Amino acid sequence: VEDASGDVLTGIFNTVPEGTTPIGADVNTYLPEVLAYPNPVQSILTVVIPDADMAGEIRLIDLQGRIVFEQQVTEQHLKIDCAAFPSGIYSLQVVYPDRGMSVQKVQIIHQ
């Protein structure tokens, strides 16, 4: 198979220019697994950030995109009081300035 310039293609990755990364490709960025429990949570959410010294901040964002909690990461174990937040689905984001962002879903339920 040849591309438009006449170069012979031996595989799909030959169509990607050298030095670029296709959308959705693994760029070998390691983000540590952030542990958040209990999930679903009623009042206090405990968050364990393995590489806390590399993390910048932590955020809790509602489905409308509003940041309801934001704080600089200063230690490995963090407790977030969720009692005042409405029941629903939230996005927990831990930002690593040099590596990206770890994101997971958190559900808050009040009975």
Coordinates of C-alpha atoms in Angstrom, one line a residue, residues 11-108:
G11 CA 1.8 -0.5 9.0
I12 CA -0.6 2.0 10.3
F13 CA 2.1 3.8 12.4
N14 CA 4.1 4.6 9.3
T15 CA 1.5 7.3 8.5
V16 CA 2.3 9.3 11.7
P17 CA 5.1 11.9 11.2
E18 CA 8.1 11.2 13.4
G19 CA 8.2 13.1 16.6
T20 CA 4.4 13.4 16.9
T21 CA 1.8 11.4 18.9
P22 CA -1.5 10.4 17.5
I23 CA -4.7 11.3 19.4
G24 CA -5.4 8.7 22.0
A25 CA -2.0 7.2 21.9
D26 CA -0.2 6.1 25.0
V27 CA 2.6 8.6 25.7
N28 CA 4.0 6.5 28.5
T29 CA 3.1 9.1 31.1
Y30 CA 2.9 7.4 34.5
L31 CA 0.2 8.8 36.8
P32 CA -0.1 7.1 40.2
E33 CA -3.4 5.6 41.1
V34 CA -5.3 7.9 43.5
L35 CA -7.5 6.1 46.0
A36 CA -10.8 7.7 47.1
Y37 CA -13.0 6.0 49.6
P38 CA -15.7 5.4 50.6
N39 CA -17.3 5.7 47.2
P40 CA -20.2 6.5 47.3
V41 CA -19.6 8.9 50.2
Q42 CA -22.1 10.4 52.6
S43 CA -19.9 12.8 54.6
I44 CA -16.1 12.4 54.7
L45 CA -14.2 11.4 51.6
T46 CA -10.7 10.1 52.2
V47 CA -8.2 10.6 49.4
V48 CA -4.8 8.9 49.3
I49 CA -2.3 10.4 46.8
P50 CA 0.8 8.1 46.5
D51 CA 3.0 10.8 44.9
A52 CA 1.8 13.7 46.9
D53 CA 5.1 15.5 46.6
M54 CA 4.6 15.6 42.8
A55 CA 1.0 16.7 42.8
G56 CA -0.1 20.3 42.6
E57 CA -3.7 20.5 43.6
I58 CA -6.9 18.5 44.1
R59 CA -10.3 19.5 42.9
L60 CA -13.9 18.2 43.2
I61 CA -16.0 19.3 40.3
D62 CA -19.8 18.8 39.9
L63 CA -21.6 17.8 36.6
Q64 CA -22.1 21.4 35.6
G65 CA -18.3 22.0 35.7
R66 CA -18.3 24.0 38.9
I67 CA -15.3 23.5 41.2
V68 CA -16.9 22.8 44.6
F69 CA -13.6 22.0 46.4
E70 CA -10.0 23.0 45.5
Q71 CA -6.9 22.7 47.6
Q72 CA -3.1 22.5 47.2
V73 CA -1.9 19.0 47.9
T74 CA 0.4 19.1 50.9
E75 CA 0.2 15.5 52.2
Q76 CA -0.5 12.0 51.1
H77 CA -3.8 11.5 53.0
L78 CA -6.5 14.1 52.6
K79 CA -10.0 14.2 54.0
I80 CA -12.8 16.2 52.2
D81 CA -16.0 17.0 54.0
C82 CA -18.7 16.4 51.5
A83 CA -21.7 16.9 53.9
A84 CA -22.5 20.3 52.4
F85 CA -22.3 19.2 48.7
P86 CA -25.6 18.2 47.0
S87 CA -26.0 14.5 46.2
G88 CA -24.7 13.6 42.8
I89 CA -21.8 12.6 40.6
Y90 CA -18.5 14.5 40.9
S91 CA -15.2 14.4 39.2
L92 CA -12.2 14.1 41.5
Q93 CA -9.1 15.5 39.9
V94 CA -5.5 15.4 41.1
V95 CA -3.3 17.7 39.0
Y96 CA 0.3 16.8 38.4
P97 CA 1.9 19.9 36.9
D98 CA 4.5 18.0 34.9
R99 CA 2.6 14.9 34.1
G100 CA -1.1 15.6 33.6
M101 CA -4.2 14.8 35.7
S102 CA -5.6 11.7 37.5
V103 CA -9.4 11.8 37.3
Q104 CA -12.0 9.5 38.8
K105 CA -15.7 9.6 39.5
V106 CA -17.0 10.1 43.0
Q107 CA -20.7 9.8 44.0
I108 CA -22.1 11.8 47.0

